[in-house]
Every structure is written in C-alpha cells, then in structure tokens.
Amino acid sequence: MVSTRPFHLKAEVIPRPVERLAELLPYARAWVDSGISHLDASYDYGVPESFSDLIAPGVRIQVPFNGREVEAIVLERLEKPSVSGGISAISRVISAHPIATVESLALIESIAQHWVTNPWQLLRSAIPPRVASVDRNIFPETSLNQMNDDGKRSFAYQADAPFVSPATSAAEIISREREHGSVLVIAPNTRDIAAICAALSKLGVAHFRLDSSIPRAMRYANYLQSMREGDWVVVGARGAIFTPVKNLRTILVFKESSHQHYEIRSPGWNVRDIAILRRKRENLTVIFTGCVPSLDLSLLIENNELTFITKPHRLNVRAFSSEDGSLLPGRIFDDIRKGLSNGPVLFLMPRKGYGNALLCAHCKNMAMCSCGGRLVVTAKNAAPLCVLCSRRYEGWKCQWCQRDRQYIVARGIDRAGEEISRAFPNFPTILSFGGVIKDQVSNRPALVLATPGAVPTVETGYAAVVIMEGLNFFSHPDLRAQERARELFFETSGMLNPDGFVLLCIQDSHPIVSAISRWNPGAMIRRELSERLEVPLPPYVSSAVLVGTESEFTSIATGLRKAIAENRLAHTTKFYGPTNIGKGLSKIVLYFPHKDSTVVKSFFAELQRRRSIAKKERLEMRIDPYSL
Ligand SMILES: [Zn+2]
Ligand SMILES: [Zn+2]
C-alpha cells in the first residue's frame, strides 16, 4: 500500500550544454528512484567525460527521469547501452563516495527478487542518508574485497546460558571471531545494541555503531568507515544487515527470534534470511544467539544443517496455578518472601495499564459500554472508560444487577504494582514498562515489576523471578505465539542469580515448567514442529500475505483460483481469504511448498507488473512474514 514518493531535489536544474561522453565505457546502468513501482528499476545513462573518473558502482548520482531530476545509484559502466536511442546523460554526481560495492548491489538485487520488490525499497533501509559535511571530510576509497576462500565457515545457533547476560556472551563470541576479520552484529533494538557495545568495551574490543539512534552524521561516517580497508566490529539494528563491511568474515544475529528483526514496511524482509543468503554468497560464518531458536532455525537444526550449541543447566523452578482469579496464587507468598530476603524479585507482567477489563464484583458480568466496547479502568479510583468510544462512566453501575462494586481483571502493571506492594509492605516497588523503562536495578531487596522487553538487569541476577499469568503469554492467536512465549520465559528466567529460583504462575503440567528447569526447550519445539508438519504450516511451507482494498480482492481471489486450476500456480498452493481486516482492506494468505516458491514469486511479479501498467496501486505483499 505504501507508494513511495520520489526523492525531489531542492536545487533547480539549469539545462546544461551537451557534453561529450566518456571515451572509455561511455554508459552506466543505474537504479533510479523513479517513484514508479516497476520491479526492474534500472536504466541506462550516458557518462559525461568530465564525470568519468567518478562514475563507479555504488556512486550516488542525479539523473533526468520523466521530466524530473531524481536520485540514482550506479550499478555498472557499459561499453554499449542495452537500448538504442533516447539515452540521457547523468546530470550530476551527488557524492564521490561509493556507498555500495558490486557485491552489495548484487546482494540487494537478489534480495529484491526474493521478496518481489523494487530495489529502492531496500536501499532506503540499507544505506543511511547522506550528510554533506561528512562527505567533505572523508576521502573515498575503493579497493577490491578479498574473496573468503580459506575453508569451511561455521553456521551455528549458540544458545544463551542462564545467569550470564546475553550481551556478555555475545561480546565473547565477537571478540573471538574478530581474530579472523570483520564482524557485523545485528541486534533487535537500541537497548540491546547499547548492552552489546558496553560488553565489548569491557573486553577492550574496538567497535562502532550503525543504528538510527546515533546522530545522522556519525551514522553516515560510520557507514563509510566500515567500507574502508581494515577489520571492523560493526553493531547495528536490522537495516545494517545490508552493510558491505570490509573484510567481513562473521555475521552475528543477536536474539534471533525477535520480531524486531523483521522490517515493518513492505516487503517485510528479515535479518535471518538475509544473513543466510549472505553466508552463501560471501562464504561467511553466521552465528545466531538467543535462548530458544525460532521454528525456522529449529527446522534447520533438526535437519542437521545448523549446529546447535548449548550446555546443560539446572534451574530451581516451581509452578503455581491460581484458581480463584487472585493475582498471586496462595502458596507462592513464602517463596517470594524468601527471595526478598536475598535481593530483588522480578515480576514479569503480561500487560501495561491498570485495569484492562472490569467485572461486576457481584454477578461477574463483564462491564460493557452501550456501544459494545469493553470498559477499562486507567488509574486508581478513576471512572470506567470505554475502549471504543471513550465514554466515561462516572458512578458506574452494573447493567445486569445494578450494583456498583467493581472487580478488576486483566490487571495491568500499575494495578499489579498496588496489589503486590500491599502484599509485601516495606519493600520499594520499581515499575518498568513502555515509555518508562528502567535499565538496571541494584542488588538490594525490591519488588521489580516489568512488562516483556522492559526488564531491568541486575548485576548479580535476581533472587527470584516470578512470571505472572503464565498461560496468557502462550495464548495469543498468531502463529508465533508459542515461539515468542518460550523465548520470553527462558530469557527472563535466565536473569536469575545461580542460587535463585523461578516461580511460574502456570499449571505444573505445562511443558514450559520442565523445559526451564532443564534449560532445554527441545521437547516443546519438536512437538510444535510435528504439529506444523501435519497441516502443513511454516516452516514446512512458505507463506505470503497480500493486502489491498476490499473492493478488488474478490477478483484477485478469483484470479488466484483460476491460476491454480490452470496450473500456472502449483495445485499444492493453498489460499485463505479474502478476509476483511478493517479500514476497507482485505487480505489473502497463501501457503506453498518451498520448491514452488520461484513459480509463485514470478506469478506475483507479473501480477504487480500488470497492475503497475494499468496504473493500479501496488499490492502490499509479504513473503514469509513474521506473522500472518
Ligand atoms: Zn452485576
Ligand atoms: Zn463505548
């Protein structure tokens, strides 16, 4: 759906006198930021003699296109153009710095084919915006990359151990791999990047960052620096996976199963698949880290294509289930008190907010608004509020029995904080969630409440980790819910100190209980994989999601059905939908065997091409997305 706006240059373009073309290789092929979503965005231009020394693969230029001046990137120099006549000349060299190499442009081209997209969609993520002052101070340097051909490279998933910070473990791997050449590290977010950089500094490993949280000029300078001669350690977020780091030998993907390794904008490429692609093209060592591999990697481990490295550990785990709806199961209090005598106790909460649902304390009916929306309570003693129409219910009364006593369910972290600090008085209560993330807490006894992704670290580890409403984390409807919950339980439990214990608010029979205590998710993963194989679902098949306006999706569905019937798409292709997803949009989900993916992708490419010619909007399409 996202139609990309072409990059308009502010400077007015004055027609230049026609100049002689270069004597040697007088033409160049370039990707043009045309704003038109044809899949192949490459066009030929003449190279004026005066620019000849500068025009090389990866150089940013300005070219005329459809009566406008737009940005382009040089792919290669040519002796002869691929079309005859009507070839314009390059107007300007935007920067003399090559910002991509022949190899990285070829990589982007193959990724564009893989995700059926226009290369400019990827270039926006892959290359940081130019900063003119940096360009003036760094001199371009081009030298050929040495081919990595000295033997076999490892391809492994290194499982994080409990009681050690994952960033520290990663820093040790990076420091080891650094002996062989440059290392590119991709982490899900700024918080993880900062933790890895701190751990690298502690080990005395020089490194630099490449993510959008550092100043633009620094990011651009670091990007150029990583392409210069030398051995580098570059730490960045997902966009950095494209970086053509000089002498690259190893890619490390930190917290591999994180959803943040998936690009949000169409076409939704992901770091895991690009790392695997780069490994094959560039003969790299690729190491994934995390507590529990994603199902995608689990399948590679089952097939002996990826090495799984782990050590056995024993954790002290106890499970408690709450029968009466109270926040903390009755028998858990003694254990929490014991934990509090040794240090901070972590409570992992599933939700932000206060009361995310409200019942009548008498008849237990759910409190609803007259519009059909659910009522919530946003703070202590606040009037219930409708989630849909925001109507406030001052002096609320149950619509069924007319009584006014409220019973809060689906407690958010604010409400849980009140209840827990009341249950354990005289201990400080620390909340960490959403916009108020606390990075670290001290070793002193405290009640620490946090939501996923916001858990503060403790240098010596938590005295106890309590995972509240455990089943809640496993009961989300999407395909990755089990995978996400497993990683979360392991990662959070691993923040324990070696003498501490894990308290899970979940049935004792739940497989996560024994998985955590043996620090081994194998049985859970194998069970889920065998269920997936039966249907079959990803990772045993590929998937794709198409999103577009509701009005045209009936005909798109008909077209797909016809294509399957006529064998233009393999008969093994299954599709579901169109499903209305609101805002006038519909979606279609497709599953197809991996071996048919070339056929399916060329079908999609043809579909997009026809739409483009018919001046219809591009369909938003995602191949193997994080979630369907
Ligand atoms: Zn009632
Ligand atoms: Zn309402």
XYZ file of C-alpha atoms and ligand atoms in Angstrom:
630
model
C 0.000 0.000 0.000
C 2.888 2.298 0.712
C 3.537 4.169 -2.503
C 6.967 5.670 -2.228
C 7.374 9.313 -3.032
C 10.226 10.072 -5.367
C 13.110 11.940 -3.934
C 12.814 15.549 -5.145
C 15.966 17.544 -5.260
C 15.624 21.051 -3.981
C 18.080 22.647 -6.381
C 16.570 23.909 -9.597
C 18.140 22.256 -12.580
C 19.524 24.510 -15.241
C 19.863 22.876 -18.666
C 23.499 22.206 -19.320
C 25.285 22.367 -22.635
C 25.533 18.923 -24.232
C 28.809 17.378 -23.233
C 30.957 14.746 -24.857
C 30.525 11.246 -23.359
C 33.432 9.399 -21.767
C 35.812 7.691 -24.124
C 36.077 4.564 -22.030
C 32.823 2.808 -21.038
C 30.629 5.774 -22.008
C 27.397 4.429 -20.462
C 26.270 3.423 -16.992
C 23.396 1.293 -15.751
C 21.738 2.731 -12.662
C 18.835 2.076 -10.320
C 16.618 5.124 -10.432
C 14.418 6.345 -7.606
C 11.587 6.759 -10.049
C 8.709 6.504 -7.598
C 7.187 4.036 -10.048
C 6.941 0.566 -8.709
C 8.064 -1.392 -11.746
C 10.126 -4.182 -10.378
C 13.152 -3.562 -12.508
C 14.241 -0.036 -11.757
C 17.460 0.004 -13.776
C 18.024 2.383 -16.681
C 20.986 3.343 -18.862
C 22.530 6.823 -18.935
C 25.418 8.437 -20.740
C 28.541 9.245 -18.710
C 29.875 12.765 -19.486
C 33.659 12.779 -19.908
C 34.101 15.209 -17.004
C 32.466 12.732 -14.587
C 34.178 9.671 -15.984
C 36.658 9.242 -13.130
C 33.913 9.378 -10.524
C 31.195 7.188 -12.026
C 31.688 3.760 -10.473
C 29.415 1.128 -8.957
C 27.764 2.386 -5.768
C 28.101 6.118 -6.527
C 25.056 8.329 -5.978
C 24.121 10.403 -8.996
C 21.335 12.639 -10.216
C 19.618 11.823 -13.467
C 16.718 13.137 -15.548
C 13.688 10.854 -15.414
C 10.254 11.608 -16.875
C 10.960 15.340 -16.903
C 12.199 15.403 -13.316
C 15.604 15.214 -11.710
C 15.870 12.216 -9.375
C 18.461 10.307 -7.412
C 20.037 7.147 -8.788
C 22.816 4.742 -7.900
C 25.375 3.435 -10.405
C 25.360 -0.341 -10.896
C 27.965 -0.734 -13.626
C 29.747 1.004 -16.501
C 28.874 -0.188 -20.005
C 30.518 -0.152 -23.414
C 27.125 -0.104 -25.118
C 23.670 0.725 -23.749
C 21.041 -2.022 -23.647
C 18.548 0.142 -25.563
C 19.136 2.224 -28.640
C 18.404 5.926 -28.748
C 16.814 8.327 -26.298
C 19.540 7.987 -23.706
C 20.065 11.000 -21.445
C 23.279 11.873 -19.706
C 23.927 11.852 -15.961
C 23.249 15.386 -14.639
C 25.334 15.426 -11.512
C 27.420 13.330 -9.149
C 25.770 13.675 -5.731
C 28.685 12.227 -3.803
C 32.000 10.806 -4.894
C 31.766 8.142 -2.173
C 30.661 4.736 -3.355
C 28.015 3.718 -0.810
C 27.725 0.180 -2.076
C 30.028 -2.367 -3.677
C 29.475 -4.557 -6.715
C 28.802 -7.433 -4.298
C 26.403 -5.492 -2.114
C 24.442 -4.272 -5.148
C 24.194 -7.850 -6.372
C 23.044 -8.864 -2.894
C 20.337 -6.204 -2.930
C 19.243 -7.336 -6.371
C 18.849 -10.922 -5.221
C 17.014 -9.835 -2.068
C 14.675 -7.728 -4.204
C 13.913 -10.826 -6.273
C 13.410 -12.945 -3.163
C 10.853 -10.532 -1.704
C 9.385 -9.496 -5.089
C 10.162 -5.840 -4.644
C 11.820 -2.829 -6.201
C 15.488 -2.413 -5.103
C 14.835 1.162 -3.948
C 12.541 -0.171 -1.231
C 15.611 -1.953 0.129
C 18.127 0.840 -0.492
C 16.130 3.085 1.831
C 16.776 0.625 4.678
C 20.256 -0.406 3.588
C 22.037 2.917 3.153
C 21.980 5.702 5.718
C 21.060 9.202 4.482
C 23.973 11.216 3.175
C 25.386 14.029 5.286
C 27.239 16.563 3.142
C 29.683 17.692 5.835
C 30.829 14.082 6.312
C 31.325 13.673 2.578
C 33.698 16.641 2.587
C 35.864 15.227 5.377
C 36.229 11.598 4.389
C 38.012 10.651 1.212
C 36.537 7.912 -0.903
C 38.448 4.713 -1.004
C 37.768 1.769 -3.219
C 39.623 -1.467 -3.106
C 38.569 -4.927 -4.103
C 37.351 -7.243 -1.405
C 39.454 -10.336 -0.841
C 37.406 -13.427 -1.510
C 36.991 -15.539 1.584
C 38.176 -18.921 0.466
C 40.092 -20.334 3.388
C 37.919 -23.303 4.167
C 34.642 -24.045 5.843
C 32.812 -21.465 7.942
C 30.631 -22.286 10.885
C 26.870 -21.913 10.790
C 25.572 -22.200 14.323
C 22.967 -21.275 16.901
C 24.721 -20.528 20.183
C 22.153 -20.838 22.976
C 22.454 -18.327 25.814
C 23.248 -19.767 29.227
C 21.341 -18.756 32.358
C 22.943 -16.440 34.986
C 25.041 -14.641 32.324
C 23.972 -11.557 30.426
C 23.320 -12.456 26.759
C 25.228 -9.304 25.737
C 28.325 -10.520 27.626
C 28.134 -13.932 25.929
C 27.753 -12.249 22.538
C 30.740 -9.967 23.218
C 32.887 -13.011 23.926
C 31.903 -14.612 20.608
C 32.542 -11.320 18.778
C 35.953 -10.927 20.374
C 36.866 -14.472 19.289
C 35.569 -14.031 15.705
C 37.318 -10.675 15.431
C 40.623 -12.576 15.169
C 39.585 -13.716 11.673
C 38.290 -10.482 10.165
C 35.419 -8.022 10.407
C 32.295 -8.886 12.384
C 28.819 -7.489 11.705
C 26.454 -7.706 14.684
C 22.704 -7.192 14.300
C 20.594 -6.685 17.425
C 16.824 -6.111 17.674
C 16.819 -2.657 19.277
C 18.751 0.250 20.772
C 18.701 -1.253 24.239
C 20.353 -4.465 23.071
C 22.837 -2.554 20.895
C 23.865 -0.439 23.888
C 24.278 -3.555 26.053
C 26.466 -5.273 23.446
C 28.594 -2.137 22.958
C 29.091 -1.840 26.732
C 30.110 -5.510 26.949
C 32.545 -5.056 24.013
C 34.123 -2.007 25.678
C 34.595 -4.040 28.848
C 36.541 -6.624 26.827
C 38.516 -3.843 25.106
C 37.125 -4.678 21.651
C 37.022 -1.601 19.393
C 33.679 -1.262 17.617
C 31.247 1.240 16.210
C 27.509 1.607 15.989
C 25.339 1.767 12.954
C 21.785 2.438 14.046
C 19.363 5.305 13.829
C 19.702 6.299 17.494
C 23.132 7.870 16.927
C 23.456 11.282 15.196
C 22.916 11.180 11.425
C 26.417 12.456 10.640
C 28.007 9.818 12.841
C 25.911 7.083 11.327
C 26.841 8.083 7.804
C 30.539 8.438 8.732
C 30.498 5.020 10.424
C 28.862 3.509 7.370
C 31.597 4.890 5.084
C 34.265 3.862 7.591
C 33.036 0.252 7.633
C 33.697 0.064 3.867
C 37.312 1.220 4.197
C 40.328 -1.060 4.464
C 40.554 -2.639 7.928
C 38.970 -5.188 10.252
C 35.908 -3.771 11.969
C 33.279 -4.675 14.519
C 30.038 -3.006 13.460
C 26.958 -3.186 15.709
C 23.619 -2.135 14.272
C 19.899 -2.749 14.003
C 18.195 -4.657 11.184
C 18.954 -2.157 8.381
C 22.685 -2.740 8.975
C 22.398 -6.338 7.705
C 22.955 -4.991 4.160
C 26.212 -3.168 5.045
C 29.162 -4.079 2.813
C 31.641 -4.207 5.711
C 35.240 -4.534 4.509
C 36.847 -7.960 5.093
C 33.598 -9.267 6.517
C 34.040 -12.715 7.923
C 31.274 -13.160 10.531
C 27.665 -12.092 10.990
C 26.205 -12.455 14.480
C 22.426 -12.131 14.861
C 21.566 -11.356 18.488
C 18.209 -12.595 19.894
C 17.471 -14.239 16.589
C 13.755 -14.908 17.152
C 12.872 -11.267 17.847
C 10.076 -9.754 15.743
C 12.235 -6.628 15.511
C 14.463 -8.444 13.032
C 11.587 -8.081 10.534
C 11.244 -4.880 8.522
C 7.876 -3.278 9.231
C 7.420 -1.606 5.843
C 6.644 -3.644 2.768
C 8.172 -6.009 1.624
C 8.908 -7.084 5.222
C 12.320 -8.695 4.672
C 14.028 -10.205 7.717
C 17.570 -10.352 9.095
C 17.657 -14.148 9.477
C 17.023 -14.889 5.815
C 19.390 -12.166 4.608
C 22.170 -13.424 6.907
C 21.695 -16.917 5.460
C 21.737 -15.514 1.923
C 24.921 -13.537 2.624
C 26.563 -16.571 4.149
C 26.116 -18.467 0.893
C 27.137 -15.596 -1.379
C 30.122 -14.390 0.638
C 31.256 -17.558 2.441
C 30.724 -16.140 5.931
C 30.482 -17.554 9.407
C 26.949 -16.904 10.668
C 26.125 -17.258 14.359
C 22.660 -16.781 15.816
C 22.182 -16.249 19.520
C 19.166 -16.328 21.794
C 17.691 -18.671 24.371
C 15.373 -20.671 22.109
C 15.740 -20.827 18.314
C 12.793 -19.762 16.157
C 10.895 -22.579 14.449
C 12.587 -21.575 11.177
C 16.019 -22.273 12.661
C 14.756 -25.235 14.697
C 13.888 -26.960 11.437
C 17.429 -26.354 10.130
C 18.777 -27.795 13.394
C 16.509 -30.862 13.079
C 17.797 -31.356 9.524
C 21.411 -31.060 10.714
C 22.022 -28.007 8.551
C 22.634 -25.686 11.507
C 24.755 -26.591 14.534
C 23.045 -26.110 17.892
C 25.488 -25.245 20.673
C 24.282 -25.408 24.271
C 25.330 -26.627 27.710
C 23.123 -28.385 30.250
C 21.959 -26.372 33.263
C 19.612 -26.943 36.165
C 17.256 -24.257 37.424
C 15.153 -24.308 40.553
C 11.603 -23.947 39.159
C 8.235 -24.134 40.894
C 4.807 -23.775 39.286
C 1.711 -22.351 40.944
C -1.737 -22.065 39.443
C -4.270 -19.544 40.602
C -7.787 -20.961 40.903
C -9.688 -18.021 42.323
C -8.606 -15.263 39.948
C -6.411 -13.602 42.536
C -3.213 -12.077 41.218
C -0.819 -14.225 43.259
C -1.623 -17.889 43.946
C -1.918 -18.529 47.706
C 1.099 -20.787 48.174
C 3.549 -18.504 46.389
C 3.941 -15.915 49.199
C 6.532 -17.807 51.273
C 8.807 -18.252 48.269
C 8.581 -14.596 47.351
C 9.408 -13.603 50.948
C 12.397 -15.935 50.883
C 13.550 -14.313 47.647
C 13.135 -10.840 49.082
C 15.479 -11.702 51.942
C 18.257 -12.236 49.374
C 17.754 -9.481 46.820
C 15.396 -8.059 44.204
C 12.457 -10.151 42.991
C 11.235 -9.719 39.428
C 7.559 -9.958 38.489
C 7.021 -10.270 34.745
C 3.600 -8.861 33.854
C 1.762 -9.515 30.603
C 0.157 -6.088 30.322
C 0.676 -2.371 30.679
C -2.029 -0.128 32.116
C -4.229 -0.531 35.167
C -7.489 -2.458 34.818
C -7.745 -3.715 31.253
C -11.115 -5.323 31.918
C -13.777 -4.854 34.553
C -16.314 -7.250 36.048
C -19.232 -6.637 38.373
C -17.976 -7.927 41.735
C -21.414 -9.399 42.416
C -22.674 -11.088 39.237
C -19.245 -11.303 37.488
C -20.639 -9.959 34.223
C -18.204 -8.085 32.047
C -18.727 -4.319 32.178
C -19.600 -3.050 28.710
C -20.405 0.291 27.131
C -23.726 0.867 25.365
C -21.709 0.979 22.102
C -20.497 -2.592 22.676
C -16.972 -1.589 23.739
C -15.236 -3.011 26.788
C -14.837 -0.813 29.867
C -11.386 -0.320 31.365
C -10.040 1.498 34.408
C -6.950 3.570 33.639
C -5.919 4.526 37.191
C -6.831 4.040 40.839
C -10.369 5.332 41.581
C -10.812 6.567 38.000
C -14.217 6.187 36.387
C -14.502 3.259 33.945
C -13.840 4.241 30.347
C -14.961 2.670 27.042
C -12.093 1.432 24.882
C -14.018 2.162 21.679
C -15.891 5.455 22.146
C -14.023 6.809 25.230
C -17.283 7.461 27.079
C -16.703 7.852 30.815
C -18.999 6.103 33.325
C -19.000 8.286 36.472
C -20.924 6.418 39.202
C -20.821 3.180 37.196
C -23.453 0.557 37.945
C -23.609 -2.996 36.637
C -26.026 -3.095 33.705
C -27.269 -6.537 34.818
C -27.709 -6.331 38.589
C -27.395 -2.570 39.142
C -24.789 -2.964 41.891
C -21.692 -0.759 41.866
C -18.794 -2.824 43.222
C -16.037 -3.222 40.627
C -13.775 -6.214 40.202
C -10.691 -5.615 38.120
C -9.462 -8.404 35.857
C -6.712 -8.364 33.210
C -4.665 -6.301 35.617
C -2.092 -4.072 34.095
C 1.281 -3.405 35.669
C 0.028 -0.295 37.554
C -2.726 -2.202 39.326
C -0.479 -5.231 39.978
C 2.098 -2.862 41.492
C -0.501 -1.655 44.020
C -1.553 -5.191 44.948
C 1.961 -6.602 45.207
C 3.362 -3.740 47.268
C 0.396 -4.131 49.621
C 1.148 -7.856 49.974
C 4.840 -7.225 50.701
C 4.993 -3.939 52.602
C 8.283 -2.189 53.419
C 9.970 -3.059 50.115
C 10.488 -0.495 47.350
C 8.389 -1.140 44.234
C 10.000 -0.441 40.871
C 7.941 -0.400 37.666
C 9.485 -0.686 34.205
C 7.341 -0.723 31.058
C 6.575 1.028 27.772
C 7.863 4.569 27.907
C 9.386 4.312 31.409
C 11.999 1.616 31.018
C 14.485 1.185 33.826
C 17.740 -0.283 32.528
C 19.262 -1.541 35.727
C 18.358 -2.000 39.404
C 20.661 -2.531 42.376
C 21.191 -5.771 44.317
C 19.077 -4.556 47.231
C 15.766 -6.320 48.006
C 12.965 -4.745 45.975
C 9.785 -5.620 44.113
C 10.544 -5.119 40.428
C 7.572 -5.238 38.046
C 8.192 -5.188 34.318
C 6.496 -5.980 31.021
C 8.238 -8.013 28.263
C 11.120 -6.117 26.685
C 11.423 -3.741 29.645
C 13.017 -5.969 32.309
C 15.830 -4.140 34.161
C 19.117 -6.008 34.592
C 20.694 -6.728 37.972
C 24.439 -7.195 38.125
C 24.312 -10.302 40.309
C 20.964 -11.561 38.978
C 17.508 -11.626 40.579
C 16.941 -13.520 43.819
C 13.680 -14.792 42.317
C 11.859 -14.424 39.013
C 8.065 -14.616 39.068
C 6.259 -14.939 35.733
C 2.692 -13.798 36.312
C -0.370 -15.160 34.473
C 1.902 -17.521 32.567
C -0.717 -19.008 30.250
C -1.515 -15.550 28.994
C 1.807 -15.372 27.137
C 1.071 -18.636 25.308
C -2.498 -17.822 24.314
C -2.048 -15.144 21.647
C -3.721 -16.120 18.391
C -0.812 -15.666 15.966
C 1.454 -18.396 14.588
C 4.497 -17.237 16.556
C 2.857 -17.087 19.999
C 4.442 -20.298 21.307
C 7.839 -19.370 19.929
C 7.677 -15.887 21.484
C 6.478 -17.184 24.856
C 9.227 -19.815 25.031
C 11.942 -17.236 24.348
C 10.433 -14.842 26.870
C 10.218 -17.469 29.641
C 13.792 -18.606 29.060
C 15.238 -15.131 28.702
C 13.503 -13.855 31.839
C 14.324 -16.953 33.903
C 17.961 -16.674 32.821
C 18.208 -13.328 34.652
C 18.283 -15.215 37.929
C 21.312 -15.480 40.164
C 22.636 -19.062 40.419
C 21.118 -19.522 43.900
C 17.765 -18.023 42.962
C 14.532 -19.681 41.885
C 11.884 -19.307 39.202
C 8.213 -19.144 40.205
C 5.833 -19.708 37.314
C 2.147 -18.873 37.637
C 1.039 -21.689 35.342
C -0.181 -25.303 35.677
C 2.526 -27.685 36.852
C 1.873 -29.935 33.833
C 2.669 -27.212 31.286
C 5.744 -28.325 29.273
C 7.477 -24.963 29.835
C 7.976 -25.903 33.508
C 10.285 -28.851 32.852
C 11.837 -27.123 29.816
C 13.041 -24.236 32.006
C 14.207 -26.457 34.849
C 16.400 -28.468 32.443
C 17.240 -25.386 30.344
C 16.201 -27.373 27.305
C 13.303 -26.399 25.036
C 13.886 -29.388 22.706
C 10.765 -31.383 23.588
C 8.455 -28.356 23.189
C 9.984 -27.415 19.852
C 9.798 -30.938 18.442
C 6.148 -31.192 19.417
C 5.268 -27.937 17.733
C 7.260 -28.872 14.629
C 5.442 -32.186 14.297
C 2.086 -30.389 14.561
C 3.206 -27.978 11.851
C 4.349 -30.804 9.593
C 0.920 -32.420 9.704
C -1.064 -29.402 8.466
C 1.473 -28.321 6.904
C 2.297 -24.840 8.169
C 5.505 -22.753 8.111
C 8.390 -23.502 8.425
C 7.488 -26.624 6.377
C 5.915 -24.472 3.676
C 6.469 -20.899 2.531
C 3.812 -18.292 3.144
C 2.752 -14.994 1.659
C 0.240 -12.338 2.590
C -1.407 -9.975 0.118
C -3.163 -6.863 1.375
C -5.236 -4.500 -0.744
C -8.557 -2.747 -0.993
C -11.581 -4.829 -0.193
C -13.341 -3.913 -3.443
C -10.765 -5.533 -5.715
C -9.959 -8.561 -3.630
C -12.857 -10.683 -4.820
C -11.457 -10.524 -8.346
C -7.905 -11.146 -7.121
C -9.146 -14.245 -5.280
C -10.904 -15.413 -8.443
C -7.695 -14.845 -10.412
C -5.686 -16.919 -7.939
C -8.224 -19.734 -8.011
C -8.112 -19.733 -11.787
C -4.299 -19.724 -11.813
C -4.277 -22.793 -9.563
C -6.902 -24.557 -11.702
C -4.911 -23.827 -14.868
C -1.689 -24.982 -13.243
C 0.005 -21.590 -13.559
C 0.332 -21.866 -9.787
C 1.117 -25.307 -8.360
C -2.015 -27.197 -7.272
C -0.374 -27.590 -3.859
C -0.790 -23.825 -3.290
C -3.419 -23.192 -0.634
C -5.042 -19.894 -0.112
C -7.325 -18.434 2.528
C -9.415 -15.319 2.168
C -10.105 -12.662 1.215
C -10.610 -11.689 4.859
C -11.772 -8.243 5.795
C -9.176 -6.681 8.108
C -10.869 -3.308 8.584
C -10.279 0.169 7.133
C -11.590 -1.049 3.773
C -8.718 -3.524 3.431
C -8.713 -7.254 2.798
C -6.036 -9.876 2.934
C -5.284 -13.199 1.343
C -2.923 -15.727 2.940
C -1.119 -18.278 0.784
C 0.861 -21.370 1.685
C 3.023 -23.100 -0.895
C 5.787 -25.733 -0.852
C 9.304 -24.267 -0.752
C 10.117 -25.913 -4.070
C 7.335 -23.923 -5.777
C 8.435 -20.578 -4.480
C 10.100 -19.472 -7.740
C 6.873 -20.080 -9.647
C 4.755 -18.288 -7.054
C 7.135 -15.324 -6.939
C 7.196 -14.890 -10.687
C 3.399 -15.036 -10.648
C 3.389 -12.228 -8.051
C 5.953 -10.237 -10.021
C 3.773 -10.495 -13.132
C 0.687 -9.504 -11.131
C 2.445 -6.397 -9.798
C 3.805 -5.530 -13.232
C 0.319 -5.658 -14.773
C -1.112 -3.543 -12.001
C 1.662 -1.027 -12.482
C 0.940 -0.803 -16.222
C -2.795 -0.462 -15.507
C -1.874 2.389 -13.102
C -3.313 0.441 -10.182
C -1.743 0.709 -6.777
C 0.865 -1.864 -5.878
C -0.440 -4.661 -3.686
C 1.232 -4.886 -0.333
C 2.879 -8.252 -0.355
C 4.924 -10.075 2.233
C 6.820 -13.289 1.644
C 7.379 -15.422 4.766
C 6.291 -12.648 7.132
C 6.752 -12.715 10.903
C 3.055 -13.194 11.420
C 0.155 -13.841 9.069
Zn -23.712 -7.244 38.364
Zn -18.448 2.968 24.064
